[in-house]
Coordinates of C-alpha atoms and ligand atoms in Angstrom, one line a residue:
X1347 CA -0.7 4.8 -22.1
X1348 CA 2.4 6.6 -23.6
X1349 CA 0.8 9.8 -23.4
X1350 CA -0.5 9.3 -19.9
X1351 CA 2.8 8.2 -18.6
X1352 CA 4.6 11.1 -19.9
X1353 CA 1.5 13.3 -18.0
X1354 CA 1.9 12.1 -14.6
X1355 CA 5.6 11.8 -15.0
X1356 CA 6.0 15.7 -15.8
X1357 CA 3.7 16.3 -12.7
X1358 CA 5.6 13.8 -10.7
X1359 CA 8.5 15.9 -11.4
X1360 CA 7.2 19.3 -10.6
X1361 CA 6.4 18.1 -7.5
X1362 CA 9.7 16.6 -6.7
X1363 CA 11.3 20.1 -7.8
X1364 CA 8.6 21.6 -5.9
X1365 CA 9.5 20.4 -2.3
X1366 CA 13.5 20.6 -3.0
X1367 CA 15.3 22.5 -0.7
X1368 CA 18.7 22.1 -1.8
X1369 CA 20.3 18.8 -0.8
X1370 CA 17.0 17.8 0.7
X1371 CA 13.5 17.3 0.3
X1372 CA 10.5 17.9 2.1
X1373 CA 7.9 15.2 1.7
X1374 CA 5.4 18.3 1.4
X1375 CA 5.4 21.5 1.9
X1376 CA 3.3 22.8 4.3
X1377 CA 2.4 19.9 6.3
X1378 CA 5.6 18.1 6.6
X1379 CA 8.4 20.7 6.2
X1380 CA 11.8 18.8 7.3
X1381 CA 13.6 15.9 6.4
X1382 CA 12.0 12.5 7.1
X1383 CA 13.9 9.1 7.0
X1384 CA 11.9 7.0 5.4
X1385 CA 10.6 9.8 2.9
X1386 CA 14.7 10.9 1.8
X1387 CA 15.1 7.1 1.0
X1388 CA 11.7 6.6 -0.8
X1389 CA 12.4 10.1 -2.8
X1390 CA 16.2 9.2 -3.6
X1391 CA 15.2 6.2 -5.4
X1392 CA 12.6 8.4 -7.5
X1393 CA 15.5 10.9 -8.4
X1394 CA 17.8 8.6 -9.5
X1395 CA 16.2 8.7 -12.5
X1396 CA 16.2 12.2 -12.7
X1397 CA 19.6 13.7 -11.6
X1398 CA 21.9 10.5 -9.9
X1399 CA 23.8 13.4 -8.0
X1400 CA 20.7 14.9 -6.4
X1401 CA 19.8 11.5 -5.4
X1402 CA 23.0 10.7 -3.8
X1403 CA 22.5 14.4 -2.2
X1404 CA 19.5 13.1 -0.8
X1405 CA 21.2 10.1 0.9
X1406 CA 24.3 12.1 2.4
X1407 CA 22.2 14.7 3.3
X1408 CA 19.9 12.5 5.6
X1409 CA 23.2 11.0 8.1
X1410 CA 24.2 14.8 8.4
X1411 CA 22.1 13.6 11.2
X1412 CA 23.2 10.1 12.0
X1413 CA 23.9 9.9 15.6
X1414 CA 27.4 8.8 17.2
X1415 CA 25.7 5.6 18.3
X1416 CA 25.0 4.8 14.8
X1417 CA 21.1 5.6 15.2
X1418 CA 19.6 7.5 12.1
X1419 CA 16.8 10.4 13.6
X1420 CA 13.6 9.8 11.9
X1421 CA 13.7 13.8 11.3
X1422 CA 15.9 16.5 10.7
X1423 CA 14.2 19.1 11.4
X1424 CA 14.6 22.3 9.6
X1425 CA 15.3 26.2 11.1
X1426 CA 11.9 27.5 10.8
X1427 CA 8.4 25.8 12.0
X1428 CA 8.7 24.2 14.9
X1429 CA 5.8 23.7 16.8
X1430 CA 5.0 22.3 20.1
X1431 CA 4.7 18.9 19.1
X1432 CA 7.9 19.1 17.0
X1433 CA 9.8 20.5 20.0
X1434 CA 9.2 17.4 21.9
X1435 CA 10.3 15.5 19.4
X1436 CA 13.9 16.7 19.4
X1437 CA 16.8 14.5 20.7
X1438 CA 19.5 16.8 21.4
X1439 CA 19.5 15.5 25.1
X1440 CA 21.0 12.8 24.0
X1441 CA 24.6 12.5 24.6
X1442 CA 24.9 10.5 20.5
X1443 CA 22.7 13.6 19.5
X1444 CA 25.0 15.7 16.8
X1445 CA 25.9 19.1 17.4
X1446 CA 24.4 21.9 14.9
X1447 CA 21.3 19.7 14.0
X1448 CA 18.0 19.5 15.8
X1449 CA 16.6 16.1 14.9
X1450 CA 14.4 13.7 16.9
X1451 CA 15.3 10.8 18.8
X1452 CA 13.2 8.3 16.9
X1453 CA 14.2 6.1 14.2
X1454 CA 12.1 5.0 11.1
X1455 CA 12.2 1.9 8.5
X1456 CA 15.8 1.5 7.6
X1457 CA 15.3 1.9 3.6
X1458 CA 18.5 3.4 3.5
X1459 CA 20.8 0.6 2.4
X1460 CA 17.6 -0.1 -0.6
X1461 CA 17.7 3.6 -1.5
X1462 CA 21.7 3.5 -1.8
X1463 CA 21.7 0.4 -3.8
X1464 CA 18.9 1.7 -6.0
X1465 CA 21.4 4.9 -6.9
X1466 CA 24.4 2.2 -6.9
X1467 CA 22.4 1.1 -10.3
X1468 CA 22.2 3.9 -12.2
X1469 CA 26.6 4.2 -11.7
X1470 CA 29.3 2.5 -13.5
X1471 CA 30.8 -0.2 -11.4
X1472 CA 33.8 2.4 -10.4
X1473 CA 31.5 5.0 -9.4
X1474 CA 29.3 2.4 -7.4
X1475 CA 32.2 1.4 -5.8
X1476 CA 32.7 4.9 -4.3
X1477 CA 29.7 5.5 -4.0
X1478 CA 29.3 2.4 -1.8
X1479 CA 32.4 3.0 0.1
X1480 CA 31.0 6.5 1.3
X1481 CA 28.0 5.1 2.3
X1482 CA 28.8 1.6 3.6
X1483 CA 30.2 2.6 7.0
X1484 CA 27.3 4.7 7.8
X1485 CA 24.7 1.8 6.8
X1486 CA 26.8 -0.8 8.7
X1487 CA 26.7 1.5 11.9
X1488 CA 23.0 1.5 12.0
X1489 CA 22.3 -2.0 11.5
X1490 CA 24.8 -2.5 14.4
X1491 CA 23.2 0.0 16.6
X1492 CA 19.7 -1.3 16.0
X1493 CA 20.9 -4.7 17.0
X1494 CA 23.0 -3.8 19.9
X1495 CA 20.1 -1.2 21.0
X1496 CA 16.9 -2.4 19.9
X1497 CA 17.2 -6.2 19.0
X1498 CA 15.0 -9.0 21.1
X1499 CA 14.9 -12.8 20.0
X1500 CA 16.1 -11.5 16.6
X1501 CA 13.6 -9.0 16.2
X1502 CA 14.1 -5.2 16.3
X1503 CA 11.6 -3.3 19.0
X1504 CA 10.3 -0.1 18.1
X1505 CA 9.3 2.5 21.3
X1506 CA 6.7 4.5 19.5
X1507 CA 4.1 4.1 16.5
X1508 CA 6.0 7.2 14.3
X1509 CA 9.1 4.6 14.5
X1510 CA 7.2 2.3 12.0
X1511 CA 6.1 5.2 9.6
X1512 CA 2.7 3.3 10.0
X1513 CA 1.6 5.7 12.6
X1514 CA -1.6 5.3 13.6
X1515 CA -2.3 1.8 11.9
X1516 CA -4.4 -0.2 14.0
X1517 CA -1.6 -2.7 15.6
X1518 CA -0.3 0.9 17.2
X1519 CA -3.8 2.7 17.8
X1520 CA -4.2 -0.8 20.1
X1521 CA -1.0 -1.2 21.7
X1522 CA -1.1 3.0 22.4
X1523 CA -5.1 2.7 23.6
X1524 CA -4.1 -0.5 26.1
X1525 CA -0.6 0.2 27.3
X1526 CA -0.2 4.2 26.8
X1527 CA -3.1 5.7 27.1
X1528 CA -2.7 8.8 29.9
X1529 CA -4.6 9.0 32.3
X1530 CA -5.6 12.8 31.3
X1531 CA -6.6 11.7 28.4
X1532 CA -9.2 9.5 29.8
X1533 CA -10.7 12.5 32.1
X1534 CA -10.4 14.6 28.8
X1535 CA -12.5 12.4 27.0
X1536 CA -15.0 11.7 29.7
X1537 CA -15.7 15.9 29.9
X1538 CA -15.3 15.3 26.2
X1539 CA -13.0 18.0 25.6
X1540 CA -10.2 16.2 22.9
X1541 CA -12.7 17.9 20.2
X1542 CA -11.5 21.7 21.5
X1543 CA -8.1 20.3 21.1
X1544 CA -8.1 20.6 17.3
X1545 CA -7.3 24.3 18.1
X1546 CA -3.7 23.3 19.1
X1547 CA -3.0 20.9 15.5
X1548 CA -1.3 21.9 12.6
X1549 CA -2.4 19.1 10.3
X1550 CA -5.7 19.5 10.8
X1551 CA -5.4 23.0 9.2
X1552 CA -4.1 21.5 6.1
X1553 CA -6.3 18.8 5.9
X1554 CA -9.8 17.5 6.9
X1555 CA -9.7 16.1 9.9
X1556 CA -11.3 13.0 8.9
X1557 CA -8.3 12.1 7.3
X1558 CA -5.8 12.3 10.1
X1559 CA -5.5 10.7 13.5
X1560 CA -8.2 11.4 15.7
X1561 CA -7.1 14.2 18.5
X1562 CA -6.9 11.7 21.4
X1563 CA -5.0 9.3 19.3
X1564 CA -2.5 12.3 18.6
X1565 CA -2.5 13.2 22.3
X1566 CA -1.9 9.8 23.2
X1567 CA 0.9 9.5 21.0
X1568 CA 2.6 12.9 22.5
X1569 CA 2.3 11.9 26.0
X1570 CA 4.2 9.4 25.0
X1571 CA 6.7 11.0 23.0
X1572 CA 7.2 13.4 26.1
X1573 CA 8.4 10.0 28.5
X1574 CA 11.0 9.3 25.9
X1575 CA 12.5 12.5 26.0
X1576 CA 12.5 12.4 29.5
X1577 CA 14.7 9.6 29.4
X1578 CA 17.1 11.1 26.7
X1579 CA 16.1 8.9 24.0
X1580 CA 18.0 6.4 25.5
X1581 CA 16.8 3.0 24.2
X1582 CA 18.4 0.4 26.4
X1583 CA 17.4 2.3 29.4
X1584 CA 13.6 2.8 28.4
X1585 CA 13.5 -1.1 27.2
X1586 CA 14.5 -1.6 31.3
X1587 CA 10.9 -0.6 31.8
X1588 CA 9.3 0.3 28.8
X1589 CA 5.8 1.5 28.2
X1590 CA 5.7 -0.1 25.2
X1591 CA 7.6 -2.2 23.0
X1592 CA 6.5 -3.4 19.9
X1593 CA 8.5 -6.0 17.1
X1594 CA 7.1 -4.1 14.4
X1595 CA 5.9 -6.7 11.3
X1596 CA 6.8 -4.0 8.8
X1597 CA 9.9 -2.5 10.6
X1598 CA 11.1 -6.3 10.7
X1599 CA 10.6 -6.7 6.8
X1600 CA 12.3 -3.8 5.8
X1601 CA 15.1 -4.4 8.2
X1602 CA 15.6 -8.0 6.6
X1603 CA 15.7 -6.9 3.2
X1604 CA 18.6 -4.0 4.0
X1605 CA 20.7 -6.4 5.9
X1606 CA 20.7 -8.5 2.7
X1607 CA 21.8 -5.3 0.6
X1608 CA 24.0 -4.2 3.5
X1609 CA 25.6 -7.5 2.3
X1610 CA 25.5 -6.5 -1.6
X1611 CA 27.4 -3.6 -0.5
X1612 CA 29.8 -5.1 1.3
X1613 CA 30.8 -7.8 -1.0
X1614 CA 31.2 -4.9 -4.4
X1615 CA 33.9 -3.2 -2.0
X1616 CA 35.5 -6.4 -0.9
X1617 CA 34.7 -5.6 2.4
X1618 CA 33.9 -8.6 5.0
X1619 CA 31.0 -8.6 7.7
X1620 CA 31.6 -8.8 11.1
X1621 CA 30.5 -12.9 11.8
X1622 CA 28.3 -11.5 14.9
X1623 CA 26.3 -9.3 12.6
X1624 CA 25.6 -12.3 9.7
X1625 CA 24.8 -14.3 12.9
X1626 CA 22.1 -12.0 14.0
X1627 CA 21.0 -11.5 10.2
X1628 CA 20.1 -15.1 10.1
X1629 CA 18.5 -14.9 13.3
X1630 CA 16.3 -12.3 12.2
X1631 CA 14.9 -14.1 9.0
X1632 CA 14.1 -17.1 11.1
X1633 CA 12.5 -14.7 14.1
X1634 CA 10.4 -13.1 11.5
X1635 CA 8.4 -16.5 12.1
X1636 CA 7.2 -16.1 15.3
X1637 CA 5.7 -13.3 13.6
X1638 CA 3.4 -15.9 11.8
X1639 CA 0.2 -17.2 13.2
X1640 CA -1.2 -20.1 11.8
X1641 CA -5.0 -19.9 12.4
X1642 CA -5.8 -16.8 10.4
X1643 CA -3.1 -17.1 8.0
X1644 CA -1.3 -14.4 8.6
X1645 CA 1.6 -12.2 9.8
X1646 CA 0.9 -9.4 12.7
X1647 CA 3.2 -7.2 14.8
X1648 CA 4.3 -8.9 18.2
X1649 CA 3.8 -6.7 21.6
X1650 CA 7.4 -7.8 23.1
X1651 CA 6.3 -7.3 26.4
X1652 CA 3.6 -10.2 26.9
X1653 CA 5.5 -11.7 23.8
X1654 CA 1.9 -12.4 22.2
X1655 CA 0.8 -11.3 18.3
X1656 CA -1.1 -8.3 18.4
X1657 CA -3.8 -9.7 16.2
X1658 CA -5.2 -6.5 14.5
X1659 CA -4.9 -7.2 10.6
X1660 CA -2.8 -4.6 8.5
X1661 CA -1.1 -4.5 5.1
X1662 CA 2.0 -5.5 7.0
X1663 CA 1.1 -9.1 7.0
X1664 CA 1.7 -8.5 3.4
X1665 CA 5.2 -7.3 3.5
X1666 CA 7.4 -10.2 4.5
X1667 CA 7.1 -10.6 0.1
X1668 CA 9.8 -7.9 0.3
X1669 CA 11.5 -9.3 3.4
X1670 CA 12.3 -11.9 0.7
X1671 CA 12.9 -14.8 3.0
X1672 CA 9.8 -16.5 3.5
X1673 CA 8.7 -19.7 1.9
X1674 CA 7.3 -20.0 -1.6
X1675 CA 4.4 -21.9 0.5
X1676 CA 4.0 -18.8 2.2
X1677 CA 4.4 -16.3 -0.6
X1678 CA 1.5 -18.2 -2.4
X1679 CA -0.9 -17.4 0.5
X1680 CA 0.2 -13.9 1.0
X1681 CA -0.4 -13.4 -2.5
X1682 CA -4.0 -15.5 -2.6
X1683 CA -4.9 -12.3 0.2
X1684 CA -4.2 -9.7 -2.5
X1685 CA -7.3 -11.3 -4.5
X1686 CA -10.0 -11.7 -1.7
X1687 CA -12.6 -9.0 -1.6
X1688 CA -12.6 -8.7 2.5
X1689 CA -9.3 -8.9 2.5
X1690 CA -6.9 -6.9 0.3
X1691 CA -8.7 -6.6 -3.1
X1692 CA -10.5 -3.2 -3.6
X1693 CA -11.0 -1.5 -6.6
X1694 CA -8.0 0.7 -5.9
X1695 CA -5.1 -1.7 -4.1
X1696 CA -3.6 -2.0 -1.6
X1697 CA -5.6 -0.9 1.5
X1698 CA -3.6 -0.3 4.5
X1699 CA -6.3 -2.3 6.8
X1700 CA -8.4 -5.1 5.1
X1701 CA -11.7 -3.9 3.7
X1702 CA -13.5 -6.4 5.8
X1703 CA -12.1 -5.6 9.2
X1704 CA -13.6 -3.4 11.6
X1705 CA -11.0 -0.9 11.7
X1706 CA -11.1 -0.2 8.1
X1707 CA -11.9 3.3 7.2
X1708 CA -11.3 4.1 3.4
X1709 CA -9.9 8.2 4.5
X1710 CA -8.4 7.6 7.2
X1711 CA -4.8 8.1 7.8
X1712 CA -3.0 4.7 7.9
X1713 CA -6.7 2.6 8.6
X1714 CA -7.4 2.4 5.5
X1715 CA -6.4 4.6 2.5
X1716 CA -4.1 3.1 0.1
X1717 CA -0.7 4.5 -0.2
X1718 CA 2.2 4.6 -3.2
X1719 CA 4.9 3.1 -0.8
X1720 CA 3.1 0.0 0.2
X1721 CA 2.5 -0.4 -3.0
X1722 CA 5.9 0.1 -4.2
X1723 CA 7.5 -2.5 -1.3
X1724 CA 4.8 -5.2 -2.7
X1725 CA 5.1 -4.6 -6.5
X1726 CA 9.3 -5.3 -5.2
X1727 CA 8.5 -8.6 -3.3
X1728 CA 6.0 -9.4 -5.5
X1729 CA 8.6 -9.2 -8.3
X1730 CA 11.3 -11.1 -6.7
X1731 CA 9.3 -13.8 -5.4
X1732 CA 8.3 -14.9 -9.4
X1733 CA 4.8 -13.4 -9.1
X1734 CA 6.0 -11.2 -11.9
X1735 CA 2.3 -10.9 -13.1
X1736 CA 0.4 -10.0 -10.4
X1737 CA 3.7 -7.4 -9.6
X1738 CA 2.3 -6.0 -13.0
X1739 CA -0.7 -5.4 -12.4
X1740 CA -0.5 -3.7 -9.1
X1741 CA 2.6 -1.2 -10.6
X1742 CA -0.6 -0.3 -13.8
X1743 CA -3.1 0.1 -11.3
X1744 CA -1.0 2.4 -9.0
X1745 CA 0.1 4.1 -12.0
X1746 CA -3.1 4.9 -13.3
X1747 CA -4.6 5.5 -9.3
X1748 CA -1.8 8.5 -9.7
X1749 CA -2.8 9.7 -13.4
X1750 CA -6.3 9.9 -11.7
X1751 CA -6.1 11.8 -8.6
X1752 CA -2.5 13.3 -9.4
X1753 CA 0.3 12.9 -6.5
X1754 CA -1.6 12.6 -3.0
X1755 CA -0.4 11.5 0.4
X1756 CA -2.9 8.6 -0.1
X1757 CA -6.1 7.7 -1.9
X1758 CA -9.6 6.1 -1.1
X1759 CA -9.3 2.6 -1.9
X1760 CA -12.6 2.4 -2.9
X1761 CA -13.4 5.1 -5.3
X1762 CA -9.3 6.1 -6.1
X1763 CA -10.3 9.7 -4.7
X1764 CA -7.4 12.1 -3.4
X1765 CA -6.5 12.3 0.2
X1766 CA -4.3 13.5 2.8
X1767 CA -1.6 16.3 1.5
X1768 CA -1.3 17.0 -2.3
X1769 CA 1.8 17.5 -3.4
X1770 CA 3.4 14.5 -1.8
X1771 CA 7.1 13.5 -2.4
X1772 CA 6.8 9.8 -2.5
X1773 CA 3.9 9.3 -4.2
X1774 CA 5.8 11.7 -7.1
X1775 CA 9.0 10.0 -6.5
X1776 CA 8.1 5.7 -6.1
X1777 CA 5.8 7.2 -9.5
X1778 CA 8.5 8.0 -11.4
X1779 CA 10.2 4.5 -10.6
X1780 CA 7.2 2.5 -11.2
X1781 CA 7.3 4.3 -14.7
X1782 CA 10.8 3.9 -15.6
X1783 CA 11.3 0.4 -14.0
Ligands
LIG1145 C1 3.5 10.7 8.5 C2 3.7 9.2 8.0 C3 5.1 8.9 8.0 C4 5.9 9.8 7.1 C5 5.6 11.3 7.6 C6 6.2 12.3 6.6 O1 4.0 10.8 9.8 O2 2.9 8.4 8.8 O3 5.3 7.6 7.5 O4 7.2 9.6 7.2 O5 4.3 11.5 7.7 O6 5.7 12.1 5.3

């Protein structure tokens, strides 16, 4: 096991080295080439073990592009290789937008405030200090802006799938097929003419189409991309009349467990929280419950505009572990779902969509596939909610899922085969921490 930890470790590395570009880095090189959110944060917490000032690079390198609103851009992107598709993406019509940046005007999980504490570990209690008190301001203006700008009922809406880094998981594919879904499209596909389209992707020319969204999905997801940038990015007018509005399950978690490090920060530089935010942090942990639906047992994503569930099972449901304010009750049943075979037990876990439901597909981007970050965020809850055993398990068998296939966007949950982009900074990166924990 010694031996094979050191292996994947030394690949892990190269591939973190591979995709750095200075105080940045990519999450792969030729099919993601700019700065993600969610990637920089997942990444960070990798390096930390490597090189705590390359981490820390990482971090300040991502709010280069932090809007003036507080909003954190779910890309920076970089000088070369824009495309189409990337071009619509960019916020700089935005008044908040900064200047000398092109990012979009998306967000993405907030896993900054996790990936800051994570470095905050690796300092001595001066240096975290500092290191807190750079950050802190720019972690406490996001927060705000997501509640002042995005909040309902205590739960944050998201405007469009990329916002939940779950693109095209089946909550979105539905909520984008029955609320978003251009009427173009639907005369494209009636001539059936989205397969032509593949001419006009870039992904698709990196990897196997298969494995990606399909092109109407894609299309779908543009058109909708385009209405938001028609508007400027700007939230609180699109949530007037929004096409769609979802209270993203996962978003929700993630946000729940930063708040509670946002107040870890706070407390190491003696710094008080405003009482409006800690109000609307304890409103969040008890909205995440109308998250919950009682007849199936599990958590979904909510549509905020017909305030109903959107009752398409995903690995979300499993994530409210690493929210870490749900009840022990509650933990245990989450947990009894990693162990059922048509649930969440395959022979390479965790599948993004339970193997029994119709939408699973074992290749497919997001509907399927297992992936190191999930994993990562459960192993975490698992931990802290005293299922240290289980937590175990799933860091060995993710581990070894790596040592297999090597450092892939995502694997088959069924057979542990290699899919997506190779070469993939998380997976390297979330490796390296499951490794060294
Ligand atoms: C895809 C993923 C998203 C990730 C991005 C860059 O869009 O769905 O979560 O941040 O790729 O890796």
């Amino acid at each position: 096991m010694e031996e094979t930890n050191t292996k994947v470790l030394e690949a892990a590395k190269a591939v973190l080295a591979a995709n750095d570009r200075g105080s940045y880095t990519v999450p792969a090189g030729d099919l993601y080439p700019h700065q993600w959110l969610w990637d920089s944060c997942f990444t960070a917490i990798g390096l930390a073990h490597l090189d705590v000032d390359r981490a820390k690079a990482e971090l300040t390198s991502l709010i280069r592009g932090q809007w003036a609103n507080g909003m954190v851009p779910h890309i920076i992107f970089s000088d070369k290789k824009r495309d189409i598709n990337q071009r619509s993406q960019e916020g700089w019509l935005n008044p908040h937008a900064p200047n000398g940046l092109i990012t979009s005007g998306l967000t993405q999980p907030p896993l900054l405030a996790e990936a800051v504490v994570r470095i905050g570990k690796k300092l001595s209690l001066p240096e975290r200090r500092s290191w807190y008190r750079q950050m802190y301001p720019h972690i406490l203006h996001y927060h705000k802006w997501l509640y002042k700008d995005r909040a309902k009922d205590g739960l944050i809406i998201l405007l469009h799938p990329y916002e939940s880094g779950l693109d095209n998981s089946p909550a979105w594919s539905f909520e984008l097929h029955t609320k978003a879904w251009p009427w173009w499209l639907k005369v494209l596909k009636k001539l059936k003419i989205t397969a032509a389209l593949s001419l006009f992707r870039r992904d698709t020319r990196q990897v196997p189409s298969a494995q990606r969204a399909d092109n109407a999905e894609g299309l779908a997801a543009w058109a909708l991309i385009r209405k938001l940038s028609r508007k400027a990015y700007d939230s609180r007018a699109i949530l007037k009349s929004p096409k769609l509005a979802v209270a993203d399950l996962a978003f929700n978690c993630i946000f729940i467990r930063a708040n509670a490090h946002l107040q870890t920060i706070a407390k190491t530089i003696g710094q008080e929280l405003p009482d409006e935010l800690l109000k609307q942090m304890q409103e969040s942990e008890i909205a995440l419950e109308h998250l919950w639906d009682e007849q199936s047992g599990q958590y979904f994503s909510g549509d905020a505009l017909t305030s109903h569930l959107i009752m398409e099972p995903t690995i979300a449901t499993l994530l409210p572990l690493y929210a870490g304010c749900i009840s022990a009750e509650r933990a245990q049943q989450l947990v009894s779902m990693l162990g059922k075979r048509n649930l969440f037990k395959a022979n390479w876990p965790v599948p993004s969509v339970p193997l029994g439901s119709s939408s699973f597909s074992p290749i497919r981007y997001w509907q399927g596939p297992t992936w190191v970050n999930t994993n990562w965020l459960i192993i975490d809850g698992l931990k802290r909610s005293g299922f240290g055993d289980e937590a175990e398990s799933l860091r060995q068998k993710t581990i070894d899922m790596v040592a297999k296939s090597g450092c892939y966007e995502y694997f088959n949950p069924l057979n542990g085969s290699p899919e997506g982009a190779n070469n993939f900074s998380w997976t390297a990166a979330l490796t390296i921490d499951l490794i060294k924990h």
